[in-house]
mmCIF file of C-alpha atoms and ligand atoms in Angstrom:
data_model
loop_
_atom_site.group_PDB
_atom_site.id
_atom_site.type_symbol
_atom_site.label_atom_id
_atom_site.label_comp_id
_atom_site.label_asym_id
_atom_site.label_seq_id
_atom_site.Cartn_x
_atom_site.Cartn_y
_atom_site.Cartn_z
ATOM 1 C CA UNK A 5 -0.482 0.163 0.340
ATOM 2 C CA UNK A 6 0.947 3.858 -0.490
ATOM 3 C CA UNK A 7 1.060 5.894 2.392
ATOM 4 C CA UNK A 8 2.412 8.664 3.958
ATOM 5 C CA UNK A 9 5.335 9.234 5.308
ATOM 6 C CA UNK A 10 8.466 11.821 7.656
ATOM 7 C CA UNK A 11 11.934 9.827 5.951
ATOM 8 C CA UNK A 12 15.163 10.826 7.118
ATOM 9 C CA UNK A 13 17.210 11.435 4.040
ATOM 10 C CA UNK A 14 19.912 13.294 4.530
ATOM 11 C CA UNK A 15 21.563 13.106 8.780
ATOM 12 C CA UNK A 16 21.188 17.177 10.286
ATOM 13 C CA UNK A 17 19.258 17.682 7.848
ATOM 14 C CA UNK A 18 14.673 18.225 7.865
ATOM 15 C CA UNK A 19 12.807 14.983 7.951
ATOM 16 C CA UNK A 20 11.145 15.030 4.148
ATOM 17 C CA UNK A 21 7.427 13.607 3.960
ATOM 18 C CA UNK A 22 6.263 11.825 1.097
ATOM 19 C CA UNK A 23 5.022 9.175 -0.267
ATOM 20 C CA UNK A 24 6.080 5.154 0.403
ATOM 21 C CA UNK A 25 5.270 1.691 0.540
ATOM 22 C CA UNK A 26 3.800 -0.125 3.466
ATOM 23 C CA UNK A 27 3.559 -4.344 1.783
ATOM 24 C CA UNK A 28 1.630 -6.587 4.277
ATOM 25 C CA UNK A 29 2.296 -7.319 6.961
ATOM 26 C CA UNK A 30 4.335 -11.323 7.827
ATOM 27 C CA UNK A 31 4.073 -13.706 9.632
ATOM 28 C CA UNK A 32 3.340 -12.164 13.639
ATOM 29 C CA UNK A 33 2.976 -8.375 12.391
ATOM 30 C CA UNK A 34 0.652 -6.112 12.182
ATOM 31 C CA UNK A 35 -0.582 -3.981 10.243
ATOM 32 C CA UNK A 36 -1.591 -0.261 12.476
ATOM 33 C CA UNK A 37 -2.995 2.738 11.497
ATOM 34 C CA UNK A 38 -1.483 5.082 13.620
ATOM 35 C CA UNK A 39 -3.146 8.177 15.104
ATOM 36 C CA UNK A 40 -1.074 9.812 17.745
ATOM 37 C CA UNK A 41 2.584 9.853 17.938
ATOM 38 C CA UNK A 42 4.732 11.832 20.346
ATOM 39 C CA UNK A 43 8.070 13.659 19.080
ATOM 40 C CA UNK A 44 10.260 12.769 21.139
ATOM 41 C CA UNK A 45 13.657 13.312 22.215
ATOM 42 C CA UNK A 46 15.454 10.201 20.260
ATOM 43 C CA UNK A 47 13.957 11.121 17.530
ATOM 44 C CA UNK A 48 15.937 14.821 17.098
ATOM 45 C CA UNK A 49 19.054 12.679 18.407
ATOM 46 C CA UNK A 50 19.339 10.745 15.310
ATOM 47 C CA UNK A 51 18.437 12.709 12.926
ATOM 48 C CA UNK A 52 20.820 14.683 14.274
ATOM 49 C CA UNK A 53 23.148 12.509 13.036
ATOM 50 C CA UNK A 54 24.949 12.488 15.673
ATOM 51 C CA UNK A 55 23.924 9.216 17.236
ATOM 52 C CA UNK A 56 26.049 6.902 15.903
ATOM 53 C CA UNK A 57 24.083 3.785 15.652
ATOM 54 C CA UNK A 58 21.950 5.620 12.840
ATOM 55 C CA UNK A 59 20.994 5.207 9.492
ATOM 56 C CA UNK A 60 19.613 6.780 6.695
ATOM 57 C CA UNK A 61 16.936 6.572 4.392
ATOM 58 C CA UNK A 62 14.609 5.579 7.497
ATOM 59 C CA UNK A 63 11.417 6.227 8.891
ATOM 60 C CA UNK A 64 11.454 7.832 12.957
ATOM 61 C CA UNK A 65 8.681 7.869 14.894
ATOM 62 C CA UNK A 66 8.294 5.460 17.920
ATOM 63 C CA UNK A 67 5.512 7.139 20.369
ATOM 64 C CA UNK A 68 3.206 6.515 18.688
ATOM 65 C CA UNK A 69 -0.641 5.002 19.264
ATOM 66 C CA UNK A 70 -3.195 3.560 16.925
ATOM 67 C CA UNK A 71 -5.096 0.897 15.958
ATOM 68 C CA UNK A 72 -3.864 -2.927 14.557
ATOM 69 C CA UNK A 73 -5.962 -2.979 10.568
ATOM 70 C CA UNK A 74 -5.124 -6.158 9.319
ATOM 71 C CA UNK A 75 -2.733 -9.580 11.155
ATOM 72 C CA UNK A 76 -0.615 -12.089 9.625
ATOM 73 C CA UNK A 77 -0.475 -15.905 10.102
ATOM 74 C CA UNK A 78 0.877 -16.951 13.612
ATOM 75 C CA UNK A 79 -0.855 -13.340 14.938
ATOM 76 C CA UNK A 80 -2.495 -15.120 18.591
ATOM 77 C CA UNK A 81 -3.417 -12.205 21.006
ATOM 78 C CA UNK A 82 -4.080 -8.749 18.334
ATOM 79 C CA UNK A 83 -7.416 -8.549 16.382
ATOM 80 C CA UNK A 84 -8.357 -5.915 13.496
ATOM 81 C CA UNK A 85 -9.932 -3.357 15.525
ATOM 82 C CA UNK A 86 -8.507 -3.389 18.533
ATOM 83 C CA UNK A 87 -6.725 -0.851 20.037
ATOM 84 C CA UNK A 88 -2.296 -0.301 20.069
ATOM 85 C CA UNK A 89 -0.039 1.311 22.048
ATOM 86 C CA UNK A 90 4.366 1.062 19.790
ATOM 87 C CA UNK A 91 6.653 -1.464 22.126
ATOM 88 C CA UNK A 92 10.448 0.120 21.520
ATOM 89 C CA UNK A 93 11.338 -2.170 23.819
ATOM 90 C CA UNK A 94 9.237 -5.049 23.037
ATOM 91 C CA UNK A 95 8.268 -8.434 25.790
ATOM 92 C CA UNK A 96 7.960 -11.952 23.812
ATOM 93 C CA UNK A 97 6.479 -13.455 26.896
ATOM 94 C CA UNK A 98 9.511 -16.309 26.055
ATOM 95 C CA UNK A 99 13.343 -15.337 26.146
ATOM 96 C CA UNK A 100 15.209 -16.167 29.073
ATOM 97 C CA UNK A 101 15.402 -12.432 30.370
ATOM 98 C CA UNK A 102 11.168 -12.230 29.656
ATOM 99 C CA UNK A 103 10.632 -15.076 32.518
ATOM 100 C CA UNK A 104 12.873 -13.591 34.296
ATOM 101 C CA UNK A 105 11.296 -10.806 36.305
ATOM 102 C CA UNK A 106 14.223 -9.082 37.827
ATOM 103 C CA UNK A 107 13.839 -7.366 33.532
ATOM 104 C CA UNK A 108 12.571 -5.994 31.072
ATOM 105 C CA UNK A 109 14.864 -6.291 28.278
ATOM 106 C CA UNK A 110 13.687 -8.448 25.688
ATOM 107 C CA UNK A 111 16.215 -9.946 23.802
ATOM 108 C CA UNK A 112 14.102 -11.717 20.957
ATOM 109 C CA UNK A 113 14.557 -9.816 18.737
ATOM 110 C CA UNK A 114 17.179 -6.915 19.739
ATOM 111 C CA UNK A 115 19.587 -7.429 16.952
ATOM 112 C CA UNK A 116 17.578 -7.172 13.807
ATOM 113 C CA UNK A 117 15.602 -4.571 15.588
ATOM 114 C CA UNK A 118 19.309 -2.592 15.667
ATOM 115 C CA UNK A 119 20.485 -3.046 12.199
ATOM 116 C CA UNK A 120 16.716 -1.513 10.997
ATOM 117 C CA UNK A 121 15.079 -4.515 10.229
ATOM 118 C CA UNK A 122 11.810 -6.321 11.260
ATOM 119 C CA UNK A 123 13.207 -9.566 12.853
ATOM 120 C CA UNK A 124 12.525 -11.950 9.744
ATOM 121 C CA UNK A 125 15.642 -9.686 8.613
ATOM 122 C CA UNK A 126 13.693 -7.447 5.676
ATOM 123 C CA UNK A 127 11.894 -4.212 5.559
ATOM 124 C CA UNK A 128 8.120 -3.947 5.152
ATOM 125 C CA UNK A 129 8.869 -0.501 3.615
ATOM 126 C CA UNK A 130 9.904 0.420 0.149
ATOM 127 C CA UNK A 131 10.052 3.107 -2.634
ATOM 128 C CA UNK A 132 10.404 3.396 -5.598
ATOM 129 C CA UNK A 133 12.261 -0.622 -5.023
ATOM 130 C CA UNK A 134 14.616 0.526 -2.480
ATOM 131 C CA UNK A 135 14.619 -0.239 1.454
ATOM 132 C CA UNK A 136 13.855 2.458 3.618
ATOM 133 C CA UNK A 137 14.850 0.848 7.564
ATOM 134 C CA UNK A 138 12.591 1.449 9.812
ATOM 135 C CA UNK A 139 13.927 3.046 12.655
ATOM 136 C CA UNK A 140 13.650 1.817 16.395
ATOM 137 C CA UNK A 141 11.341 -1.075 14.591
ATOM 138 C CA UNK A 142 8.749 1.210 14.973
ATOM 139 C CA UNK A 143 8.581 4.317 12.762
ATOM 140 C CA UNK A 144 5.340 5.721 13.750
ATOM 141 C CA UNK A 145 5.969 9.057 11.823
ATOM 142 C CA UNK A 146 3.945 7.636 9.323
ATOM 143 C CA UNK A 147 0.190 7.243 8.805
ATOM 144 C CA UNK A 148 0.811 2.995 9.637
ATOM 145 C CA UNK A 149 3.670 0.669 10.635
ATOM 146 C CA UNK A 150 4.394 -2.919 10.347
ATOM 147 C CA UNK A 151 5.265 -4.199 13.532
ATOM 148 C CA UNK A 152 5.495 -7.494 15.564
ATOM 149 C CA UNK A 153 2.755 -9.033 17.891
ATOM 150 C CA UNK A 154 5.330 -8.222 20.268
ATOM 151 C CA UNK A 155 6.262 -4.832 20.424
ATOM 152 C CA UNK A 156 2.823 -3.790 20.356
ATOM 153 C CA UNK A 157 0.685 -3.822 23.890
ATOM 154 C CA UNK A 158 -2.792 -3.713 23.650
ATOM 155 C CA UNK A 159 -4.466 -0.587 25.289
ATOM 156 C CA UNK A 160 -8.289 0.069 26.637
ATOM 157 C CA UNK A 161 -10.200 1.317 23.463
ATOM 158 C CA UNK A 162 -12.212 4.052 25.869
ATOM 159 C CA UNK A 163 -7.817 6.282 26.241
ATOM 160 C CA UNK A 164 -8.014 8.712 23.698
ATOM 161 C CA UNK A 165 -4.788 7.218 21.523
ATOM 162 C CA UNK A 166 -3.060 11.116 21.733
ATOM 163 C CA UNK A 167 -3.010 9.888 25.752
ATOM 164 C CA UNK A 168 -2.256 6.308 25.148
ATOM 165 C CA UNK A 169 0.764 7.292 22.399
ATOM 166 C CA UNK A 170 2.994 9.204 25.688
ATOM 167 C CA UNK A 171 2.809 6.197 27.796
ATOM 168 C CA UNK A 172 5.020 4.560 24.496
ATOM 169 C CA UNK A 173 8.719 6.322 25.812
ATOM 170 C CA UNK A 174 8.607 9.068 27.867
ATOM 171 C CA UNK A 175 5.735 8.851 30.697
ATOM 172 C CA UNK A 176 6.426 4.851 30.924
ATOM 173 C CA UNK A 177 10.150 5.425 31.372
ATOM 174 C CA UNK A 178 9.245 8.255 34.223
ATOM 175 C CA UNK A 179 6.241 5.838 36.258
ATOM 176 C CA UNK A 180 7.805 3.115 35.992
ATOM 177 C CA UNK A 181 11.678 4.066 37.304
ATOM 178 C CA UNK A 182 9.741 5.273 40.883
ATOM 179 C CA UNK A 183 7.416 2.158 40.600
ATOM 180 C CA UNK A 184 9.578 -0.602 38.596
ATOM 181 C CA UNK A 185 13.027 -0.199 38.864
ATOM 182 C CA UNK A 186 13.160 2.371 42.522
ATOM 183 C CA UNK A 187 10.008 -0.010 43.981
ATOM 184 C CA UNK A 188 9.443 3.719 46.544
ATOM 185 C CA UNK A 189 7.976 2.752 49.903
ATOM 186 C CA UNK A 190 5.097 4.760 51.656
ATOM 187 C CA UNK A 191 6.709 7.451 53.697
ATOM 188 C CA UNK A 192 9.253 7.899 51.582
ATOM 189 C CA UNK A 193 11.424 11.078 50.561
ATOM 190 C CA UNK A 194 12.753 11.229 46.376
ATOM 191 C CA UNK A 195 13.804 13.287 44.211
ATOM 192 C CA UNK A 196 13.945 13.820 41.028
ATOM 193 C CA UNK A 197 16.682 15.280 38.688
ATOM 194 C CA UNK A 198 14.550 16.562 35.456
ATOM 195 C CA UNK A 199 10.907 17.322 34.338
ATOM 196 C CA UNK A 200 10.565 16.576 31.527
ATOM 197 C CA UNK A 201 8.381 14.218 30.244
ATOM 198 C CA UNK A 202 10.677 11.599 31.684
ATOM 199 C CA UNK A 203 11.092 13.261 35.187
ATOM 200 C CA UNK A 204 7.377 14.746 35.270
ATOM 201 C CA UNK A 205 6.801 10.796 34.650
ATOM 202 C CA UNK A 206 9.165 9.991 38.041
ATOM 203 C CA UNK A 207 6.835 12.110 40.220
ATOM 204 C CA UNK A 208 3.659 10.284 39.637
ATOM 205 C CA UNK A 209 5.180 7.598 39.902
ATOM 206 C CA UNK A 210 6.348 8.307 43.265
ATOM 207 C CA UNK A 211 2.982 9.868 43.778
ATOM 208 C CA UNK A 212 0.856 7.381 43.322
ATOM 209 C CA UNK A 213 3.954 5.214 45.917
ATOM 210 C CA UNK A 214 2.760 7.452 48.393
ATOM 211 C CA UNK A 215 6.470 9.271 48.541
ATOM 212 C CA UNK A 216 5.533 12.014 51.693
ATOM 213 C CA UNK A 217 7.663 14.714 50.663
ATOM 214 C CA UNK A 218 9.028 14.242 46.709
ATOM 215 C CA UNK A 219 10.890 17.274 45.476
ATOM 216 C CA UNK A 220 12.045 18.553 41.316
ATOM 217 C CA UNK A 221 14.598 20.354 40.295
ATOM 218 C CA UNK A 222 15.065 21.146 37.003
ATOM 219 C CA UNK A 223 15.974 24.319 35.540
ATOM 220 C CA UNK A 224 12.682 25.968 34.413
ATOM 221 C CA UNK A 225 10.688 27.586 36.225
ATOM 222 C CA UNK A 226 7.698 26.935 34.027
ATOM 223 C CA UNK A 227 8.871 22.927 34.166
ATOM 224 C CA UNK A 228 8.919 22.748 37.950
ATOM 225 C CA UNK A 229 5.164 24.291 37.822
ATOM 226 C CA UNK A 230 3.566 21.252 35.808
ATOM 227 C CA UNK A 231 5.735 18.772 38.360
ATOM 228 C CA UNK A 232 3.913 20.785 41.111
ATOM 229 C CA UNK A 233 0.883 19.846 39.266
ATOM 230 C CA UNK A 234 2.279 15.533 38.379
ATOM 231 C CA UNK A 235 2.413 16.026 42.927
ATOM 232 C CA UNK A 236 5.496 17.799 43.012
ATOM 233 C CA UNK A 237 5.462 18.870 47.317
ATOM 234 C CA UNK A 238 8.969 21.171 46.401
ATOM 235 C CA UNK A 239 10.707 21.716 44.339
ATOM 236 C CA UNK A 240 13.974 23.580 43.426
ATOM 237 C CA UNK A 241 16.007 25.376 40.058
ATOM 238 C CA UNK A 242 19.118 23.182 40.307
ATOM 239 C CA UNK A 243 22.738 23.862 40.705
ATOM 240 C CA UNK A 244 26.168 23.276 41.663
ATOM 241 C CA UNK A 245 24.589 23.365 45.207
ATOM 242 C CA UNK A 246 22.378 21.242 45.186
ATOM 243 C CA UNK A 247 23.345 18.250 47.060
ATOM 244 C CA UNK A 248 24.175 20.916 50.108
ATOM 245 C CA UNK A 249 20.557 21.345 49.971
ATOM 246 C CA UNK A 250 19.189 18.348 49.817
ATOM 247 C CA UNK A 251 21.474 16.719 52.492
ATOM 248 C CA UNK A 252 20.826 20.182 54.896
ATOM 249 C CA UNK A 253 17.179 20.224 53.940
ATOM 250 C CA UNK A 254 16.706 15.809 54.618
ATOM 251 C CA UNK A 255 17.959 15.811 57.960
ATOM 252 C CA UNK A 256 22.048 16.015 56.755
ATOM 253 C CA UNK A 257 20.822 12.435 54.793
ATOM 254 C CA UNK A 258 20.134 12.426 51.674
ATOM 255 C CA UNK A 259 16.844 11.279 50.137
ATOM 256 C CA UNK A 260 15.462 7.652 49.630
ATOM 257 C CA UNK A 261 15.125 7.377 46.256
ATOM 258 C CA UNK A 262 16.594 10.315 43.801
ATOM 259 C CA UNK A 263 15.346 9.986 40.256
ATOM 260 C CA UNK A 264 17.640 12.065 37.493
ATOM 261 C CA UNK A 265 15.510 12.463 34.180
ATOM 262 C CA UNK A 266 18.190 15.157 32.171
ATOM 263 C CA UNK A 267 21.052 13.035 30.289
ATOM 264 C CA UNK A 268 23.628 14.846 32.589
ATOM 265 C CA UNK A 269 26.663 13.252 33.829
ATOM 266 C CA UNK A 270 27.145 16.034 36.312
ATOM 267 C CA UNK A 271 23.130 15.948 37.289
ATOM 268 C CA UNK A 272 23.287 11.578 37.748
ATOM 269 C CA UNK A 273 26.640 12.741 40.414
ATOM 270 C CA UNK A 274 24.139 15.072 41.944
ATOM 271 C CA UNK A 275 21.643 11.792 42.341
ATOM 272 C CA UNK A 276 24.130 9.811 43.571
ATOM 273 C CA UNK A 277 25.403 12.445 46.586
ATOM 274 C CA UNK A 278 21.761 13.608 47.250
ATOM 275 C CA UNK A 279 20.894 9.926 47.946
ATOM 276 C CA UNK A 280 20.758 8.912 51.956
ATOM 277 C CA UNK A 281 23.560 6.868 53.305
ATOM 278 C CA UNK A 282 22.321 3.380 54.804
ATOM 279 C CA UNK A 283 19.892 3.401 52.264
ATOM 280 C CA UNK A 284 19.259 5.953 49.895
ATOM 281 C CA UNK A 285 18.561 4.221 45.634
ATOM 282 C CA UNK A 286 19.583 6.550 42.854
ATOM 283 C CA UNK A 287 18.029 6.081 39.808
ATOM 284 C CA UNK A 288 19.377 6.393 37.003
ATOM 285 C CA UNK A 289 17.189 6.945 33.519
ATOM 286 C CA UNK A 290 18.141 9.618 31.425
ATOM 287 C CA UNK A 291 20.488 8.658 28.049
ATOM 288 C CA UNK A 292 24.146 9.588 28.955
ATOM 289 C CA UNK A 293 26.455 11.334 25.730
ATOM 290 C CA UNK A 294 28.312 8.521 23.582
ATOM 291 C CA UNK A 295 31.538 7.820 25.718
ATOM 292 C CA UNK A 296 30.881 9.770 28.775
ATOM 293 C CA UNK A 297 31.741 8.224 32.101
ATOM 294 C CA UNK A 298 29.415 8.727 35.140
ATOM 295 C CA UNK A 299 31.328 9.898 38.750
ATOM 296 C CA UNK A 300 30.912 8.173 41.903
ATOM 297 C CA UNK A 301 33.126 8.145 45.212
ATOM 298 C CA UNK A 302 32.944 4.677 46.002
ATOM 299 C CA UNK A 303 33.222 5.272 50.002
ATOM 300 C CA UNK A 304 28.938 6.757 49.600
ATOM 301 C CA UNK A 305 28.702 3.207 47.443
ATOM 302 C CA UNK A 306 30.128 1.644 51.074
ATOM 303 C CA UNK A 307 27.638 3.263 53.647
ATOM 304 C CA UNK A 308 24.743 1.559 51.606
ATOM 305 C CA UNK A 309 23.627 3.413 49.399
ATOM 306 C CA UNK A 310 22.561 2.238 45.743
ATOM 307 C CA UNK A 311 23.013 3.367 41.608
ATOM 308 C CA UNK A 312 20.572 1.849 39.309
ATOM 309 C CA UNK A 313 19.549 2.352 35.622
ATOM 310 C CA UNK A 314 15.727 1.976 34.225
ATOM 311 C CA UNK A 315 15.335 1.283 30.779
ATOM 312 C CA UNK A 316 11.985 1.881 29.689
ATOM 313 C CA UNK A 317 11.137 2.500 33.610
ATOM 314 C CA UNK A 318 11.765 -1.753 33.859
ATOM 315 C CA UNK A 319 7.621 -1.880 32.087
ATOM 316 C CA UNK A 320 7.202 -5.323 30.191
ATOM 317 C CA UNK A 321 5.452 -3.250 27.467
ATOM 318 C CA UNK A 322 2.972 -5.617 26.813
ATOM 319 C CA UNK A 323 1.806 -6.713 30.447
ATOM 320 C CA UNK A 324 3.125 -2.698 32.218
ATOM 321 C CA UNK A 325 1.512 -0.057 29.138
ATOM 322 C CA UNK A 326 -2.518 -1.129 29.006
ATOM 323 C CA UNK A 327 -1.881 -0.444 32.849
ATOM 324 C CA UNK A 328 -0.996 1.966 33.070
ATOM 325 C CA UNK A 329 -3.477 3.166 30.345
ATOM 326 C CA UNK A 330 -5.726 1.445 33.051
ATOM 327 C CA UNK A 331 -5.057 3.872 35.658
ATOM 328 C CA UNK A 332 -4.898 7.601 33.718
ATOM 329 C CA UNK A 333 -8.970 5.668 32.708
ATOM 330 C CA UNK A 334 -8.993 6.104 36.576
ATOM 331 C CA UNK A 335 -8.030 9.428 36.862
ATOM 332 C CA UNK A 336 -4.572 8.553 38.275
ATOM 333 C CA UNK A 337 -2.599 9.837 36.652
ATOM 334 C CA UNK A 338 -2.564 13.881 34.432
ATOM 335 C CA UNK A 339 -1.328 13.083 30.559
ATOM 336 C CA UNK A 340 -3.081 15.529 29.388
ATOM 337 C CA UNK A 341 -0.887 18.509 30.537
ATOM 338 C CA UNK A 342 2.257 16.440 28.921
ATOM 339 C CA UNK A 343 0.553 17.324 25.333
ATOM 340 C CA UNK A 344 1.422 21.306 24.489
ATOM 341 C CA UNK A 345 2.095 20.715 20.917
ATOM 342 C CA UNK A 346 -0.435 18.881 17.704
ATOM 343 C CA UNK A 347 0.686 19.051 14.571
ATOM 344 C CA UNK A 348 0.394 17.087 11.268
ATOM 345 C CA UNK A 349 2.396 15.476 9.999
ATOM 346 C CA UNK A 350 3.624 17.439 7.450
ATOM 347 C CA UNK A 351 4.467 19.734 10.355
ATOM 348 C CA UNK A 352 6.526 17.337 11.879
ATOM 349 C CA UNK A 353 10.033 19.549 11.398
ATOM 350 C CA UNK A 354 8.843 22.387 13.183
ATOM 351 C CA UNK A 355 7.901 19.775 15.923
ATOM 352 C CA UNK A 356 11.599 18.850 16.720
ATOM 353 C CA UNK A 357 12.319 23.638 16.843
ATOM 354 C CA UNK A 358 9.640 22.916 19.024
ATOM 355 C CA UNK A 359 11.648 20.284 21.458
ATOM 356 C CA UNK A 360 15.215 22.317 20.840
ATOM 357 C CA UNK A 361 13.603 25.798 21.827
ATOM 358 C CA UNK A 362 11.631 24.165 24.880
ATOM 359 C CA UNK A 363 8.884 25.617 23.774
ATOM 360 C CA UNK A 364 6.514 22.981 25.964
ATOM 361 C CA UNK A 365 7.000 19.173 27.551
ATOM 362 C CA UNK A 366 4.942 16.717 24.278
ATOM 363 C CA UNK A 367 4.439 18.208 21.230
ATOM 364 C CA UNK A 368 1.797 15.450 19.148
ATOM 365 C CA UNK A 369 1.650 14.361 15.343
ATOM 366 C CA UNK A 370 -1.848 13.654 15.185
ATOM 367 C CA UNK A 371 -3.088 11.757 12.027
ATOM 368 C CA UNK A 372 -6.892 11.849 9.893
HETATM 369 N N1 LIG B 429 16.142 5.380 30.494
HETATM 370 C C1 LIG B 429 15.407 5.283 29.387
HETATM 371 O O1 LIG B 429 14.468 4.084 28.902
HETATM 372 C C2 LIG B 429 14.725 6.881 27.983
HETATM 373 C C3 LIG B 429 13.562 6.743 27.764
HETATM 374 C C4 LIG B 429 13.510 7.824 27.334
HETATM 375 C C5 LIG B 429 13.912 8.790 27.589
HETATM 376 N N2 LIG B 429 15.074 8.589 28.368
HETATM 377 C C6 LIG B 429 16.260 9.951 28.628
HETATM 378 O O2 LIG B 429 15.140 10.514 29.829
HETATM 379 C C7 LIG B 429 15.626 12.005 30.085
HETATM 380 C C8 LIG B 429 15.188 12.844 29.597
HETATM 381 O O3 LIG B 429 14.302 13.439 28.963
HETATM 382 P P1 LIG B 429 13.415 13.850 28.777
HETATM 383 O O4 LIG B 429 11.855 13.922 27.269
HETATM 384 O O5 LIG B 429 12.224 14.047 30.037
HETATM 385 O O6 LIG B 429 13.692 14.817 28.930
HETATM 386 P P2 LIG B 429 13.629 16.739 28.362
HETATM 387 O O7 LIG B 429 14.788 17.572 27.402
HETATM 388 O O8 LIG B 429 12.458 17.660 27.959
HETATM 389 O O9 LIG B 429 14.059 17.151 29.863
HETATM 390 C C9 LIG B 429 15.507 17.738 30.305
HETATM 391 C C10 LIG B 429 14.934 18.400 32.003
HETATM 392 O O10 LIG B 429 16.082 18.739 32.432
HETATM 393 C C11 LIG B 429 16.578 19.501 33.440
HETATM 394 N N3 LIG B 429 17.877 19.763 33.274
HETATM 395 C C12 LIG B 429 19.118 20.116 33.070
HETATM 396 N N4 LIG B 429 20.507 20.354 33.473
HETATM 397 C C13 LIG B 429 19.256 20.457 34.297
HETATM 398 C C14 LIG B 429 20.610 20.254 36.022
HETATM 399 N N5 LIG B 429 21.964 20.490 35.947
HETATM 400 N N6 LIG B 429 19.516 20.104 36.832
HETATM 401 C C15 LIG B 429 17.948 19.876 36.642
HETATM 402 N N7 LIG B 429 17.870 19.624 35.540
HETATM 403 C C16 LIG B 429 17.826 19.953 34.796
HETATM 404 C C17 LIG B 429 16.053 20.335 32.001
HETATM 405 O O11 LIG B 429 15.737 21.370 32.354
HETATM 406 C C18 LIG B 429 14.824 19.782 31.375
HETATM 407 O O12 LIG B 429 13.527 20.370 31.917
HETATM 408 C C19 LIG B 429 16.808 11.867 28.702
HETATM 409 O O13 LIG B 429 18.059 11.735 28.368
HETATM 410 C C20 LIG B 429 16.444 11.269 27.490
HETATM 411 O O14 LIG B 429 17.221 10.702 26.262
HETATM 412 C C21 LIG B 429 15.691 7.322 28.642
HETATM 413 ZN ZN1 LIG B 430 11.690 8.781 22.935
HETATM 414 ZN ZN1 LIG B 431 11.865 -11.449 25.235
#
């Protein structure tokens, strides 16, 4: 079939929205009509050419939500009409990681996905017979996508798909960092560094876990105001004095849980140093630049602080995303304020500009 998609042709150049070909789903795959898709830093990171593993031409986009239009042979758990959220982090339910509760990092299709292919090593995307590679296994800056069933989370049809799309990446990452990775205990004190999509999700996650104090740290007053709405009990502008401030605010000890959601390794260090002696857990969600390292004084670890990393919030996508969407429908998570701009596919490059200008939290592409 013919469809419109935003293609990364040349690194550092605007995406080119154009007509491309999409072939039918094969074994274990489904055809999804996208209804909404968020524009995320990872898309821009790849488009800019900074990502060393990037390739072109490819259709970017990974924060998609839509409706199943067709299924290939061997698809068991999805049917035409189902509402789905796309998962760059799949869940096959069979690999050694999927059957273990300690991780959400599925091994089933990692290699092919990383190279831009669907699990059988081919693409469903073409232009004049030339292959176009898939991005993050999702390629959702497009009217349609073909994806493996194991990378689609079936969500409640009650949820608006523009809000559901945010659970495809940053929001679930933040919520999950607090709920799954850190498993924040009721009554705790938490500090969240960064109030973008991921940090705000972590603030909401700490609130849902029943934290007593949730301190959010950012450089933007506007974003800190959003953090208050998500449940932050205190906010503070970031800077060199922040560790001392957190320690003095917590009786000289530091916080039970800290979260890093900026991608800045200096802030990661602050998150570790702000964690409490004895049991403080610092969870890293930010993605640092290639080659950057996190500097930690080992004595901080010997005296009981721990450091964890969290990919997609430790969320096993097909199980966890539908549950988050249900909590949104139950009124526990306020998603609407994260959608700052609604744009069309043709305006995708404007979505990048808004993100670079830190104008709002998320631009969401709406397809019609
Ligand atoms: N682990 C994962 O699976 C995963 C998934 C999605 C995104 N990420 C990463 O999470 C990070 C956050 O993503 P986002 O979409 O929320 O980004 P974002 O850019 O919207 O938010 C980052 C926030 O950090 C703030 N910040 C910058 N420097 C700071 C400082 N010194 N002190 C305090 N705050 C500071 C910025 O003002 C901004 O509000 C990125 O690194 C992103 O790549 C990770
Ligand atoms: Zn993303
Ligand atoms: Zn798996």
